[in-house]
Short mmCIF file of C-alpha atoms in Angstrom, two decimals:
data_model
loop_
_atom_site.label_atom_id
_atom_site.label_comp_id
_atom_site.label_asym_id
_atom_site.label_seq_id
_atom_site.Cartn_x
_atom_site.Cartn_y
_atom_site.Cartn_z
CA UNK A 1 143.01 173.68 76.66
CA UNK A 2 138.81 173.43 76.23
CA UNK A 3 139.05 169.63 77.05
CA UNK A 4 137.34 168.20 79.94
CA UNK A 5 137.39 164.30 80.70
CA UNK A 6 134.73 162.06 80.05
CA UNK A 7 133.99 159.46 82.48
CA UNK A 8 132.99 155.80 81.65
CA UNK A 9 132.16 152.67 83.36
CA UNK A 10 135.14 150.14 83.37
CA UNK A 11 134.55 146.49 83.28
CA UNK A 12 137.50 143.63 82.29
CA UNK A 13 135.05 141.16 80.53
CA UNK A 14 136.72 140.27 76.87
CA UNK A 15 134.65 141.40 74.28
CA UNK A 16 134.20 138.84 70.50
CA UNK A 17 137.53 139.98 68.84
CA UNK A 18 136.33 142.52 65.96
CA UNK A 19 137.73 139.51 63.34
CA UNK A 20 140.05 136.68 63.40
CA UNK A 21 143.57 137.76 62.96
CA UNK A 22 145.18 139.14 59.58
CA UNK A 23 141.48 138.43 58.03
CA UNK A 24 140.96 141.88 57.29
CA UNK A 25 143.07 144.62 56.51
CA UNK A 26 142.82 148.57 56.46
CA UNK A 27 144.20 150.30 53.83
CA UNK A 28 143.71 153.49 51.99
CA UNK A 29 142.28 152.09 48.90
CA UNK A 30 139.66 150.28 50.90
CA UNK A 31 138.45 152.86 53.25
CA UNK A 32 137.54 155.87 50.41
CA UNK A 33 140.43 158.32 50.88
CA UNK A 34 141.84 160.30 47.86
CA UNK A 35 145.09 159.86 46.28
CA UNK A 36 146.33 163.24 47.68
CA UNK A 37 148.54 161.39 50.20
CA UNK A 38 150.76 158.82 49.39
CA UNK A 39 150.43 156.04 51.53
CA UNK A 40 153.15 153.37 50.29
CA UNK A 41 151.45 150.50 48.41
CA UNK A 42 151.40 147.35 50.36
CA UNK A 43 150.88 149.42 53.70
CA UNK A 44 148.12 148.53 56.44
CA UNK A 45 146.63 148.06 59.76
CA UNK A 46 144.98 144.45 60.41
CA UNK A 47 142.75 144.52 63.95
CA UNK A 48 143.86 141.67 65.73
CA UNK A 49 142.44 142.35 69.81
CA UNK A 50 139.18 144.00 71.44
CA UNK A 51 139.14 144.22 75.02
CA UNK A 52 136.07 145.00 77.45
CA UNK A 53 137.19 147.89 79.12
CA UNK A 54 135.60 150.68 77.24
CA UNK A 55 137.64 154.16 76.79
CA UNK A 56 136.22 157.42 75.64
CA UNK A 57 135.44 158.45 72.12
CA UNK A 58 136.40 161.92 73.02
CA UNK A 59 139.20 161.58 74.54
CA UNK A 60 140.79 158.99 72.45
CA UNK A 61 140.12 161.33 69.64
CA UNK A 62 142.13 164.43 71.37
CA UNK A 63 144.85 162.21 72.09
CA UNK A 64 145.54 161.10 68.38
CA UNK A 65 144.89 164.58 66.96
CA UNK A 66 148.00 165.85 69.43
CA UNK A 67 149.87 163.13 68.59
CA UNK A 68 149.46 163.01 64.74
CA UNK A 69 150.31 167.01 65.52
CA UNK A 70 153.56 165.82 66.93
CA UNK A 71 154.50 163.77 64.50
CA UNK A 72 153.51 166.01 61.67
CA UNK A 73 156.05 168.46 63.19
CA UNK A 74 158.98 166.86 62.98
CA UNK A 75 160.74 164.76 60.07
CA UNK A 76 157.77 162.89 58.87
CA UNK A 77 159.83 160.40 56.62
CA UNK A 78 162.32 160.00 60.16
CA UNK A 79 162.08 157.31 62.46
CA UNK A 80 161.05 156.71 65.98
CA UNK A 81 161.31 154.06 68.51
CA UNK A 82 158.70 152.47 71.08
CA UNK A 83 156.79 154.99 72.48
CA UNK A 84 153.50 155.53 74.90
CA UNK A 85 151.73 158.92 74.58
CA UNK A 86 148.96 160.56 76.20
CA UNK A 87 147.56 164.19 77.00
CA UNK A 88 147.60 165.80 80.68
CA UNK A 89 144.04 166.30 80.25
CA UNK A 90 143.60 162.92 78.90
CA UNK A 91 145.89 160.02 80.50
CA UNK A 92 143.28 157.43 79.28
CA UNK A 93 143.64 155.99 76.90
CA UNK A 94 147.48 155.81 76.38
CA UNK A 95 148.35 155.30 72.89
CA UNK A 96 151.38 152.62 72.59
CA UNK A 97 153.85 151.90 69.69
CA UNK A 98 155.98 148.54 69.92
CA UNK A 99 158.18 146.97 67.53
CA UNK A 100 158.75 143.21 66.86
CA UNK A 101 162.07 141.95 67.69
CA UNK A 102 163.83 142.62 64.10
CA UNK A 103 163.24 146.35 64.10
CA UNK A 104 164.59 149.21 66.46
CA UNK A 105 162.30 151.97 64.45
CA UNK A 106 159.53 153.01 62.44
CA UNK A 107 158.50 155.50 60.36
CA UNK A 108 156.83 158.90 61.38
CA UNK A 109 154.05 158.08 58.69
CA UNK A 110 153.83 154.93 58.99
CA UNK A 111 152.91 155.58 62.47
CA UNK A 112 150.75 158.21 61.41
CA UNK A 113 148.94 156.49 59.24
CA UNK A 114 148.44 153.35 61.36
CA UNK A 115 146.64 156.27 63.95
CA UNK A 116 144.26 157.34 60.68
CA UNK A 117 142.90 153.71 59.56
CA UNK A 118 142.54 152.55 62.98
CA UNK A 119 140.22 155.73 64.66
CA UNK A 120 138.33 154.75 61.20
CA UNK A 121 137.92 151.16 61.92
CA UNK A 122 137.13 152.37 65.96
CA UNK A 123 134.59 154.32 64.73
CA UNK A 124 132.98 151.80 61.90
CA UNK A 125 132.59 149.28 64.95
CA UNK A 126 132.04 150.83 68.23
CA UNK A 127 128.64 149.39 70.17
CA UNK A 128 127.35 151.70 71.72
CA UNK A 129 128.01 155.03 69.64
CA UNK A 130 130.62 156.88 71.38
CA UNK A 131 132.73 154.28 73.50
CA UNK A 132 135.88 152.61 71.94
CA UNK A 133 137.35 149.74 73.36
CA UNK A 134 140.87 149.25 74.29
CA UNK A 135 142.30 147.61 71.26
CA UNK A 136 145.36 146.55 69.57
CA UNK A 137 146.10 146.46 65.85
CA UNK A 138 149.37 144.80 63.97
CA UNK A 139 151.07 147.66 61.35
CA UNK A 140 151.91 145.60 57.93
CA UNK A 141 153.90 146.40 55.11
CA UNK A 142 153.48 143.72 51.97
CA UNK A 143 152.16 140.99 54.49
CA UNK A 144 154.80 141.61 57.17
CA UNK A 145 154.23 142.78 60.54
CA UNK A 146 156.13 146.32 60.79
CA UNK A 147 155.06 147.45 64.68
CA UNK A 148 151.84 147.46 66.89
CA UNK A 149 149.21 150.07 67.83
CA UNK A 150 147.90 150.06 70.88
CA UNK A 151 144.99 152.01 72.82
CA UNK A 152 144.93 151.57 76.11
CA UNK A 153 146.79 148.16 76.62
CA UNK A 154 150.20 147.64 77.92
CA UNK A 155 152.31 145.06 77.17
CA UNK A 156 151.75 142.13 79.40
CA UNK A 157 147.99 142.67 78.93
CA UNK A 158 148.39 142.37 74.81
CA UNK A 159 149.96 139.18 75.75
CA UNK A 160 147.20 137.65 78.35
CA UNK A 161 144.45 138.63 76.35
CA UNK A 162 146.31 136.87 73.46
CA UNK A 163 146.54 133.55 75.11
CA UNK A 164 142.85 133.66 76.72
CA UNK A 165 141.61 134.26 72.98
CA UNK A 166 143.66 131.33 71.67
CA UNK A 167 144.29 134.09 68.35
CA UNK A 168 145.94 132.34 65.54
CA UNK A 169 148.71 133.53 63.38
CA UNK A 170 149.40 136.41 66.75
CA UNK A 171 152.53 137.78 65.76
CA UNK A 172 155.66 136.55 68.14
CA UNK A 173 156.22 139.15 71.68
CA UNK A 174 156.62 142.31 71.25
CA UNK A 175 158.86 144.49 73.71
CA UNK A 176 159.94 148.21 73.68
CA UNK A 177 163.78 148.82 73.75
CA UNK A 178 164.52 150.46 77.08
CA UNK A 179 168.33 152.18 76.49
CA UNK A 180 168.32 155.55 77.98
CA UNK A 181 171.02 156.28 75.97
CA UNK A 182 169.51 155.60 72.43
CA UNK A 183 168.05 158.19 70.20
CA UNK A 184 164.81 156.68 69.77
CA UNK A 185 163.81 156.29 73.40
CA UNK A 186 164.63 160.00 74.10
CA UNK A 187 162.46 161.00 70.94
CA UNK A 188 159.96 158.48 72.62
CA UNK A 189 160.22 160.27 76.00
CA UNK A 190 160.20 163.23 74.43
CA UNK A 191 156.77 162.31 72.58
CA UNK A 192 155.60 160.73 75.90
CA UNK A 193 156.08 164.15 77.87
CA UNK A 194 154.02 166.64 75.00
CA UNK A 195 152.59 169.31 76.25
CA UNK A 196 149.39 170.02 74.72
CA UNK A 197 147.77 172.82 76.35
CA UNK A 198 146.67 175.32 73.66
CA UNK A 199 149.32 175.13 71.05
CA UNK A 200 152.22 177.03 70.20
CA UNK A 201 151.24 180.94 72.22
CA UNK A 202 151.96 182.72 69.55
CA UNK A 203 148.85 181.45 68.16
CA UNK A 204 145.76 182.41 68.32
CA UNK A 205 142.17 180.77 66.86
CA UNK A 206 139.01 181.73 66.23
CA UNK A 207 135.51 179.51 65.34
CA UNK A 208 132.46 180.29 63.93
CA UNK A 209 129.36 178.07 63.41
CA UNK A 210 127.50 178.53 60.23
CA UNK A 211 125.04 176.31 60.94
CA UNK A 212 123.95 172.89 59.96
CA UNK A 213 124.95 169.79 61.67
CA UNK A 214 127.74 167.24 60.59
CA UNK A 215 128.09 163.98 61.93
CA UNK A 216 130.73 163.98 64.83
CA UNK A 217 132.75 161.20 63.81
CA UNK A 218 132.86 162.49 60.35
CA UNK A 219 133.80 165.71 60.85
CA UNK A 220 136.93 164.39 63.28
CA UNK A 221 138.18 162.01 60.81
CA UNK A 222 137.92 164.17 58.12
CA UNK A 223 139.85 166.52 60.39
CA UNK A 224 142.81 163.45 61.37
CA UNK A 225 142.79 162.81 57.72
CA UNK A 226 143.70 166.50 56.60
CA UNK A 227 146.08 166.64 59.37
CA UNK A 228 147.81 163.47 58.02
CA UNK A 229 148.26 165.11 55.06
CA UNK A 230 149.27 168.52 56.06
CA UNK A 231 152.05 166.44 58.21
CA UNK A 232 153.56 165.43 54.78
CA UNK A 233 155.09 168.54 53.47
CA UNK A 234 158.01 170.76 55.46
CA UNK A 235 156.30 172.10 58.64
CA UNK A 236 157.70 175.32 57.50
CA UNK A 237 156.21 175.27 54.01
CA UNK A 238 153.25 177.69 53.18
CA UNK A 239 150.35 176.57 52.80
CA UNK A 240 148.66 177.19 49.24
CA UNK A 241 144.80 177.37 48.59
CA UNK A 242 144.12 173.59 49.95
CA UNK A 243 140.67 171.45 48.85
CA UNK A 244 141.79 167.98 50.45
CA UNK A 245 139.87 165.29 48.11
CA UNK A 246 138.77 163.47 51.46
CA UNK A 247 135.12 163.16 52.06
CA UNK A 248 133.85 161.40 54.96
CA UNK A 249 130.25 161.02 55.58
CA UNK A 250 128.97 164.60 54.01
CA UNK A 251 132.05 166.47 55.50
CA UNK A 252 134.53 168.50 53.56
CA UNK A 253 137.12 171.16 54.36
CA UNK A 254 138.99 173.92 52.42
CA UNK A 255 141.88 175.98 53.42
CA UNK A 256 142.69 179.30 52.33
CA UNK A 257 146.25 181.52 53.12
CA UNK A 258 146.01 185.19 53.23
CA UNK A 259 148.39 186.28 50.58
CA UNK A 260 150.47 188.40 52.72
CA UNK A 261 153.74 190.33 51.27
CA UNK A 262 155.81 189.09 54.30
CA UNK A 263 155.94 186.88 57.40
CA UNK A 264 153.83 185.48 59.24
CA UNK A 265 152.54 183.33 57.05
CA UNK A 266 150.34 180.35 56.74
CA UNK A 267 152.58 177.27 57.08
CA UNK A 268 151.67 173.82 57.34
CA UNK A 269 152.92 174.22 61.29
CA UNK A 270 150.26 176.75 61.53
CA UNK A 271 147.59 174.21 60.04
CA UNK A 272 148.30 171.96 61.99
CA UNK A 273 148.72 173.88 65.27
CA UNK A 274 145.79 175.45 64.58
CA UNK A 275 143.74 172.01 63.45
CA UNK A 276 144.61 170.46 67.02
CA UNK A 277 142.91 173.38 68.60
CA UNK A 278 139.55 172.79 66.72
CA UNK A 279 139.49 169.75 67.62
CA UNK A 280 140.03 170.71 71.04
CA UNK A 281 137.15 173.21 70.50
CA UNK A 282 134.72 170.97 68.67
CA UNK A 283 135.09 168.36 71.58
CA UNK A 284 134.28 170.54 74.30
CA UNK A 285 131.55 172.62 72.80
CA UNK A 286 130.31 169.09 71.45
CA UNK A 287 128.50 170.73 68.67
CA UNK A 288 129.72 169.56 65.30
CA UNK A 289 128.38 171.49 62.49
CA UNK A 290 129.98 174.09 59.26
CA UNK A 291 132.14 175.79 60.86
CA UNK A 292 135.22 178.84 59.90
CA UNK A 293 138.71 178.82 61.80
CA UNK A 294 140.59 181.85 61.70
CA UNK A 295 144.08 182.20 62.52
CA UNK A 296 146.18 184.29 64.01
CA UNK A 297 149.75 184.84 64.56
CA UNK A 298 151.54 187.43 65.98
CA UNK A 299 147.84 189.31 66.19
CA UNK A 300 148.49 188.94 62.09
CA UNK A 301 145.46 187.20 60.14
CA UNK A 302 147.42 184.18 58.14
CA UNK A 303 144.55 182.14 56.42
CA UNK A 304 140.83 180.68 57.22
CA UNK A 305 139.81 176.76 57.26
CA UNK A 306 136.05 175.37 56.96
CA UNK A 307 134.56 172.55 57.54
CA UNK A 308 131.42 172.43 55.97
CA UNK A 309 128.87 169.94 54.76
CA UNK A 310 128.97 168.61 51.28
#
């Protein structure tokens, strides 16, 4: 792994809240993205809480890339329960999922989704460039409150914070199911415990810079955004000539298989093995720019990404 921690001053002060509760909503349709992945209509991510302890932009960026990589690896349409996830290299910020009291699970892409809009709403509002803040955001499905995203904040602190801030229309407690014996708290363990030191070994990656300069957060959320949709798909399906319609900032990116006659072959686990890694790379060269991935398996050349500027 290329990552190395970035340290930043802590503080406890409470921060404005970024807008009143439920007054404005992420979606697809209002943040730009194409129509190449099918968000359900009626899905989105309202900010609700902005704390004053300030988290890395870095590393809160490595720690959704592995686990939108996780997710995108299993049964994306499946469901999980409550779960808290972090890196080795990065335990801060932790990224939480709770549910409200009517639901035991949520799905993969809802999830997944929820992780997309709300780095792009992180990254719209963070003062000064390049610190978030721990935050929590409510997932909602046709007006209804579906699960909670958090960065950073554990329960009882969601729930202190709420009362200091008098927030209207909070939605009621929220609590993660603890039952060692149910299926969605060992998925949730299992998420917890990831292992994210360079991807799968059989892998290998190479980077070039062509030059140029791309904005960074750009460049990684046109990177979480491709991964989101290469998650969609079998992870075992190949991977055809790929021009996502995303464009964020002036960033674009293109994938293209080698058309071999047999195995190994560019798969969408490949992508996004190999996507995880760039950003990896990216992050601790912290040079953003057009730049080629190669990728390897097996010593076999499978395919080449770019990121490029548009």
């Amino acid at each position: 792994m290329f990552v190395q921690s970035i340290p930043v001053q802590s503080s406890n002060r409470l921060l404005p809240l970024l807008s009143p509760t439920g007054s404005v909503n992420y979606s697809t349709a209002n943040i730009g993205l194409g129509d190449e992945v099918p968000v359900p209509e009626g899905f989105s991510l309202s900010p609700d809480l902005r704390l004053g302890h300030p988290m890395s932009e870095s590393a809160t960026f490595i720690n959704v890339v592995h686990l939108i990589k996780d997710l995108g690896q299993r049964d994306i349409n499946g469901e999980i329960g409550p779960l808290d996830f972090r890196t080795p290299q990065y335990p801060n910020p932790v990224i939480g999922i709770r549910l409200p009291p009517y639901k035991t699970t949520i799905k993969r892409k809802y999830v997944m989704w929820a992780l997309v809009l709300a780095m792009h709403h992180m990254c719209a509002t963070q003062r000064p460039p390049g610190i978030f803040y721990y935050s929590h955001f409510t997932l909602l499905f046709n007006g209804r409150e579906i699960g909670g995203l958090s960065f950073g904040i554990i329960g009882p602190m969601i729930e202190n914070a709420k009362n200091i801030t008098r927030l209207e229309n909070t939605p009621e407690k929220i609590t993660a199911r603890e039952d060692p014996s149910s299926d969605t708290n060992l998925i949730s363990q299992q998420a917890a415990n990831l292992t994210t030191d360079l991807t799968d070994p059989r892998l290998s990656v190479t980077f070039t810079y062509l030059g140029g300069s791309l904005n960074k957060e750009d460049l990684l959320t046109t990177l979480l955004c491709v991964m989101a949709g290469a998650a969609l798909p079998s992870s075992e399906t190949r991977v055809p000539n790929w021009a996502p319609q995303w464009l964020y900032g002036h960033t674009r990116f293109v994938v293209s298989p080698l058309g071999r006659p047999r195995p190994p072959y560019m798969t969408y686990y490949w992508l996004l093995e190999g996507l995880a890694a760039t950003a990896d790379y990216l992050i601790d060269q912290n040079r953003y720019g057009d730049i080629r991935i190669g990728f390897r398996v097996d010593g076999a050349g499978i395919g080449e990404g770019l990121f490029r500027h548009m």
